[in-house]
Amino acid sequence: QSALTQPRSVSGSPGQSVTISCTGTSSDVGAYNYVSWIQQHPGKAPKLMIYDVSKRPSGVPDRFSGSKSGNTASLTISGLQAEDETDYYCYSYAGNYVVFGGGTKLTVL
Amino acid sequence: EVQLVESGGGLVQPGGSLRLSCSASRFTFSGHWMHWVRQAPGKGLVWVAGISSDGSDTKYADSAKGRFTISRDNAKNTLCLQMNTLRVEDTAVYFCVLGSVLATWGQGALVTVSS
């Protein structure tokens, strides 16, 4: 049950696009199309942004998109806004458990 | 709007036990998988355990196997996590989470294991 690998931090300027990667193995990310992304502001409950690799829950802006290639999933945020600055976590179904990434702090410059 | 409210957190000594509860409302509780996810202070999220909609299937992280038990009472719309033989490293905020895609999260309950 090893954690998925995310970059510790990424940054971008307002209006730009950033991509956060999430690398797993052929037993989790690579095996299932069940990768999700959540956003967590400090001290708050996480909010689901993307599920099943690329689906957006109702209410999530279409600036947020997800994709997957092999054992690596990605979250792309386009048209960066100040309120996007916070922590993002990926996670994947892995058969008998769920595995999270270590989290990525997004800084909007 | 879906509501998940955790309770039962607190301070416990190493080796002790604690039972967390999660009261669910405004959705059909009996129709969904439910999970517990924890977050140690200043750290990332870690999945702890999950339970099927009817309670017949349970899954645990290696760190929880043999010490924690997840259960649910669909008549009372309540999810529970019984935690035994607690360790200092179990100190965390424990979130109750709805659905197979972890769609909705409660605000969390703080568990502190310390002597």
mmCIF file of C-alpha atoms in Angstrom:
data_model
loop_
_atom_site.group_PDB
_atom_site.id
_atom_site.type_symbol
_atom_site.label_atom_id
_atom_site.label_comp_id
_atom_site.label_asym_id
_atom_site.label_seq_id
_atom_site.Cartn_x
_atom_site.Cartn_y
_atom_site.Cartn_z
ATOM 1 C CA GLN A 1 0.000 0.000 0.000
ATOM 2 C CA SER A 2 2.582 2.552 -1.106
ATOM 3 C CA ALA A 3 1.452 6.128 -1.587
ATOM 4 C CA LEU A 4 1.065 7.605 -5.043
ATOM 5 C CA THR A 5 3.756 10.120 -6.024
ATOM 6 C CA GLN A 6 2.886 13.779 -6.475
ATOM 7 C CA PRO A 7 5.197 16.797 -6.753
ATOM 8 C CA ARG A 8 5.463 18.600 -3.421
ATOM 9 C CA SER A 9 4.655 21.924 -5.057
ATOM 10 C CA VAL A 10 3.737 23.582 -8.326
ATOM 11 C CA SER A 11 3.162 27.198 -9.219
ATOM 12 C CA GLY A 12 1.728 29.369 -11.925
ATOM 13 C CA SER A 13 0.618 32.908 -12.633
ATOM 14 C CA PRO A 14 -3.008 33.985 -12.808
ATOM 15 C CA GLY A 15 -4.554 33.003 -16.115
ATOM 16 C CA GLN A 16 -1.928 30.356 -16.845
ATOM 17 C CA SER A 17 -2.344 26.586 -16.738
ATOM 18 C CA VAL A 18 -0.657 24.150 -14.391
ATOM 19 C CA THR A 19 -0.582 20.366 -14.357
ATOM 20 C CA ILE A 20 -0.135 18.191 -11.288
ATOM 21 C CA SER A 21 1.028 14.630 -11.863
ATOM 22 C CA CYS A 22 0.158 11.561 -9.824
ATOM 23 C CA THR A 23 2.248 8.459 -10.420
ATOM 24 C CA GLY A 24 1.312 5.031 -9.198
ATOM 25 C CA THR A 25 1.794 1.498 -10.369
ATOM 26 C CA SER A 26 0.155 -1.116 -12.565
ATOM 27 C CA SER A 27 -1.737 -2.256 -9.439
ATOM 28 C CA ASP A 28 -3.526 1.024 -8.782
ATOM 29 C CA VAL A 29 -3.489 3.992 -11.207
ATOM 30 C CA GLY A 30 -2.595 1.824 -14.174
ATOM 31 C CA ALA A 31 -5.103 -0.892 -13.368
ATOM 32 C CA TYR A 32 -8.310 1.079 -12.898
ATOM 33 C CA ASN A 33 -9.985 4.177 -14.287
ATOM 34 C CA TYR A 34 -10.830 5.168 -10.733
ATOM 35 C CA VAL A 35 -8.465 8.066 -10.085
ATOM 36 C CA SER A 36 -9.841 11.084 -8.283
ATOM 37 C CA TRP A 37 -8.588 14.496 -7.226
ATOM 38 C CA ILE A 38 -9.583 16.544 -4.222
ATOM 39 C CA GLN A 39 -8.862 20.101 -3.176
ATOM 40 C CA GLN A 40 -8.264 20.948 0.472
ATOM 41 C CA HIS A 41 -8.037 24.445 1.881
ATOM 42 C CA PRO A 42 -6.261 24.676 5.276
ATOM 43 C CA GLY A 43 -8.455 23.545 8.128
ATOM 44 C CA LYS A 44 -11.283 22.601 5.801
ATOM 45 C CA ALA A 45 -12.826 19.365 4.620
ATOM 46 C CA PRO A 46 -11.587 18.183 1.223
ATOM 47 C CA LYS A 47 -13.700 18.829 -1.870
ATOM 48 C CA LEU A 48 -13.948 16.393 -4.765
ATOM 49 C CA MET A 49 -12.816 18.016 -8.028
ATOM 50 C CA ILE A 50 -12.359 15.084 -10.439
ATOM 51 C CA TYR A 51 -13.421 11.429 -10.255
ATOM 52 C CA ASP A 52 -13.092 8.414 -12.542
ATOM 53 C CA VAL A 53 -9.994 10.051 -14.124
ATOM 54 C CA SER A 54 -11.765 12.871 -15.921
ATOM 55 C CA LYS A 55 -15.322 13.399 -14.665
ATOM 56 C CA ARG A 56 -16.279 16.624 -12.917
ATOM 57 C CA PRO A 57 -18.878 16.706 -10.150
ATOM 58 C CA SER A 58 -21.648 19.230 -10.510
ATOM 59 C CA GLY A 59 -20.453 22.704 -9.551
ATOM 60 C CA VAL A 60 -16.769 22.196 -10.303
ATOM 61 C CA PRO A 61 -15.560 24.693 -12.922
ATOM 62 C CA ASP A 62 -14.543 23.290 -16.294
ATOM 63 C CA ARG A 63 -11.135 24.896 -15.724
ATOM 64 C CA PHE A 64 -10.355 21.673 -13.863
ATOM 65 C CA SER A 65 -9.691 18.613 -15.991
ATOM 66 C CA GLY A 66 -8.188 15.177 -15.485
ATOM 67 C CA SER A 67 -6.454 12.604 -17.612
ATOM 68 C CA LYS A 68 -4.419 9.429 -17.344
ATOM 69 C CA SER A 69 -1.681 7.717 -19.289
ATOM 70 C CA GLY A 70 -0.364 4.400 -18.102
ATOM 71 C CA ASN A 71 0.495 4.597 -14.415
ATOM 72 C CA THR A 72 0.341 8.399 -14.259
ATOM 73 C CA ALA A 73 -2.733 10.558 -13.818
ATOM 74 C CA SER A 74 -2.783 14.322 -14.171
ATOM 75 C CA LEU A 75 -4.876 17.235 -12.987
ATOM 76 C CA THR A 76 -4.780 20.345 -15.149
ATOM 77 C CA ILE A 77 -6.056 23.674 -13.935
ATOM 78 C CA SER A 78 -6.420 26.266 -16.653
ATOM 79 C CA GLY A 79 -7.069 29.970 -16.242
ATOM 80 C CA LEU A 80 -5.500 29.955 -12.775
ATOM 81 C CA GLN A 81 -7.251 32.045 -10.154
ATOM 82 C CA ALA A 82 -6.079 33.190 -6.747
ATOM 83 C CA GLU A 83 -8.615 30.969 -4.998
ATOM 84 C CA ASP A 84 -7.048 27.892 -6.612
ATOM 85 C CA GLU A 85 -4.038 28.289 -4.330
ATOM 86 C CA THR A 86 -4.195 25.384 -1.903
ATOM 87 C CA ASP A 87 -3.435 21.671 -1.554
ATOM 88 C CA TYR A 88 -4.450 18.989 -4.032
ATOM 89 C CA TYR A 89 -4.450 15.230 -3.506
ATOM 90 C CA CYS A 90 -4.926 12.386 -5.943
ATOM 91 C CA TYR A 91 -6.138 8.948 -4.959
ATOM 92 C CA SER A 92 -6.850 5.684 -6.684
ATOM 93 C CA TYR A 93 -8.830 2.548 -6.125
ATOM 94 C CA ALA A 94 -6.406 -0.384 -5.835
ATOM 95 C CA GLY A 95 -8.574 -3.458 -5.494
ATOM 96 C CA ASN A 96 -8.832 -3.994 -1.765
ATOM 97 C CA TYR A 97 -7.879 -0.508 -0.671
ATOM 98 C CA VAL A 98 -7.646 3.143 -1.631
ATOM 99 C CA VAL A 99 -4.276 4.830 -1.946
ATOM 100 C CA PHE A 100 -3.614 8.571 -1.757
ATOM 101 C CA GLY A 101 -0.847 10.710 -3.129
ATOM 102 C CA GLY A 102 1.251 12.774 -0.756
ATOM 103 C CA GLY A 103 -0.356 16.030 -1.838
ATOM 104 C CA THR A 104 0.739 19.010 -3.914
ATOM 105 C CA LYS A 105 0.717 22.615 -2.812
ATOM 106 C CA LEU A 106 -0.329 24.925 -5.639
ATOM 107 C CA THR A 107 0.937 28.491 -5.422
ATOM 108 C CA VAL A 108 -0.588 31.181 -7.599
ATOM 109 C CA LEU A 109 2.176 33.731 -8.142
ATOM 110 C CA GLU B 1 -27.264 19.036 0.973
ATOM 111 C CA VAL B 2 -25.490 15.929 2.253
ATOM 112 C CA GLN B 3 -24.446 16.115 5.894
ATOM 113 C CA LEU B 4 -21.788 14.019 7.627
ATOM 114 C CA VAL B 5 -21.057 14.837 11.255
ATOM 115 C CA GLU B 6 -18.295 13.023 13.117
ATOM 116 C CA SER B 7 -18.187 12.656 16.887
ATOM 117 C CA GLY B 8 -16.304 10.722 19.531
ATOM 118 C CA GLY B 9 -12.844 12.175 19.098
ATOM 119 C CA GLY B 10 -10.664 13.142 22.015
ATOM 120 C CA LEU B 11 -7.512 12.455 24.012
ATOM 121 C CA VAL B 12 -6.598 8.847 24.768
ATOM 122 C CA GLN B 13 -3.489 7.196 26.148
ATOM 123 C CA PRO B 14 -1.362 4.840 24.052
ATOM 124 C CA GLY B 15 -2.876 1.371 24.149
ATOM 125 C CA GLY B 16 -6.340 2.756 24.772
ATOM 126 C CA SER B 17 -9.527 2.593 22.729
ATOM 127 C CA LEU B 18 -11.871 5.091 21.136
ATOM 128 C CA ARG B 19 -15.041 4.809 19.073
ATOM 129 C CA LEU B 20 -15.814 7.354 16.376
ATOM 130 C CA SER B 21 -19.296 7.853 14.996
ATOM 131 C CA CYS B 22 -20.541 9.613 11.907
ATOM 132 C CA SER B 23 -24.151 10.731 11.641
ATOM 133 C CA ALA B 24 -25.324 10.919 8.047
ATOM 134 C CA SER B 25 -28.327 12.795 6.704
ATOM 135 C CA ARG B 26 -29.966 14.149 3.567
ATOM 136 C CA PHE B 27 -29.084 11.199 1.372
ATOM 137 C CA THR B 28 -29.870 7.505 1.176
ATOM 138 C CA PHE B 29 -27.214 6.245 3.567
ATOM 139 C CA SER B 30 -27.980 2.561 2.961
ATOM 140 C CA GLY B 31 -27.203 2.891 -0.722
ATOM 141 C CA HIS B 32 -23.548 3.856 -0.520
ATOM 142 C CA TRP B 33 -20.113 2.668 0.446
ATOM 143 C CA MET B 34 -18.659 4.688 3.310
ATOM 144 C CA HIS B 35 -15.052 5.291 4.339
ATOM 145 C CA TRP B 36 -12.818 6.702 7.058
ATOM 146 C CA VAL B 37 -9.802 8.752 5.987
ATOM 147 C CA ARG B 38 -7.349 10.358 8.409
ATOM 148 C CA GLN B 39 -4.908 13.238 8.338
ATOM 149 C CA ALA B 40 -2.123 13.597 10.873
ATOM 150 C CA PRO B 41 -1.262 17.176 11.867
ATOM 151 C CA GLY B 42 0.474 18.906 8.974
ATOM 152 C CA LYS B 43 0.489 15.724 6.896
ATOM 153 C CA GLY B 44 -1.384 14.254 3.955
ATOM 154 C CA LEU B 45 -4.532 12.198 3.697
ATOM 155 C CA VAL B 46 -4.468 8.462 4.362
ATOM 156 C CA TRP B 47 -7.315 6.051 3.745
ATOM 157 C CA VAL B 48 -8.154 3.949 6.815
ATOM 158 C CA ALA B 49 -11.110 1.714 6.072
ATOM 159 C CA GLY B 50 -14.211 1.260 3.929
ATOM 160 C CA ILE B 51 -17.517 -0.599 4.240
ATOM 161 C CA SER B 52 -20.065 -1.655 1.638
ATOM 162 C CA SER B 53 -23.599 -0.305 1.572
ATOM 163 C CA ASP B 54 -25.055 -3.279 3.442
ATOM 164 C CA GLY B 55 -22.052 -3.788 5.716
ATOM 165 C CA SER B 56 -21.178 -7.197 4.315
ATOM 166 C CA ASP B 57 -17.804 -6.155 2.882
ATOM 167 C CA THR B 58 -15.108 -4.276 4.769
ATOM 168 C CA LYS B 59 -11.626 -3.223 3.734
ATOM 169 C CA TYR B 60 -8.744 -1.896 5.803
ATOM 170 C CA ALA B 61 -5.395 -0.217 5.359
ATOM 171 C CA ASP B 62 -2.522 -2.333 6.629
ATOM 172 C CA SER B 63 -2.053 0.122 9.502
ATOM 173 C CA ALA B 64 -5.636 -0.510 10.664
ATOM 174 C CA LYS B 65 -5.936 -4.266 10.234
ATOM 175 C CA GLY B 66 -6.414 -6.092 13.499
ATOM 176 C CA ARG B 67 -6.835 -2.880 15.524
ATOM 177 C CA PHE B 68 -9.677 -0.938 13.906
ATOM 178 C CA THR B 69 -13.195 -2.116 13.023
ATOM 179 C CA ILE B 70 -15.495 -0.230 10.687
ATOM 180 C CA SER B 71 -19.224 -0.796 11.019
ATOM 181 C CA ARG B 72 -22.531 0.807 10.121
ATOM 182 C CA ASP B 73 -26.143 0.891 11.259
ATOM 183 C CA ASN B 74 -28.315 1.667 8.257
ATOM 184 C CA ALA B 75 -31.418 1.976 10.428
ATOM 185 C CA LYS B 76 -29.752 4.822 12.328
ATOM 186 C CA ASN B 77 -27.792 6.295 9.380
ATOM 187 C CA THR B 78 -24.615 5.927 11.391
ATOM 188 C CA LEU B 79 -21.063 4.905 10.492
ATOM 189 C CA CYS B 80 -18.622 3.871 13.219
ATOM 190 C CA LEU B 81 -14.928 3.217 13.645
ATOM 191 C CA GLN B 82 -13.842 1.269 16.709
ATOM 192 C CA MET B 83 -10.158 1.903 17.339
ATOM 193 C CA ASN B 84 -8.246 -0.326 19.762
ATOM 194 C CA THR B 85 -4.614 -0.530 20.831
ATOM 195 C CA LEU B 86 -4.113 3.056 19.770
ATOM 196 C CA ARG B 87 -0.614 4.347 19.042
ATOM 197 C CA VAL B 88 0.871 7.833 19.107
ATOM 198 C CA GLU B 89 1.052 7.673 15.311
ATOM 199 C CA ASP B 90 -2.732 7.262 15.119
ATOM 200 C CA THR B 91 -3.062 10.906 16.159
ATOM 201 C CA ALA B 92 -5.007 12.585 13.364
ATOM 202 C CA VAL B 93 -8.217 14.171 12.221
ATOM 203 C CA TYR B 94 -10.516 11.368 11.114
ATOM 204 C CA PHE B 95 -12.918 12.138 8.265
ATOM 205 C CA CYS B 96 -16.116 10.288 7.491
ATOM 206 C CA VAL B 97 -16.470 10.086 3.701
ATOM 207 C CA LEU B 98 -19.389 9.214 1.441
ATOM 208 C CA GLY B 99 -19.303 7.019 -1.606
ATOM 209 C CA SER B 100 -17.023 4.826 -3.644
ATOM 210 C CA VAL B 101 -15.381 7.916 -5.141
ATOM 211 C CA LEU B 102 -15.081 9.663 -1.741
ATOM 212 C CA ALA B 103 -17.479 12.321 -2.963
ATOM 213 C CA THR B 104 -18.418 14.139 0.222
ATOM 214 C CA TRP B 105 -16.414 14.617 3.407
ATOM 215 C CA GLY B 106 -17.376 15.466 6.955
ATOM 216 C CA GLN B 107 -15.537 18.148 8.919
ATOM 217 C CA GLY B 108 -13.539 15.558 10.825
ATOM 218 C CA ALA B 109 -12.944 14.497 14.422
ATOM 219 C CA LEU B 110 -9.590 14.972 16.140
ATOM 220 C CA VAL B 111 -8.086 11.954 17.849
ATOM 221 C CA THR B 112 -5.022 12.581 19.993
ATOM 222 C CA VAL B 113 -3.062 9.637 21.342
ATOM 223 C CA SER B 114 -0.672 10.805 24.007
ATOM 224 C CA SER B 115 0.440 9.997 27.521
#
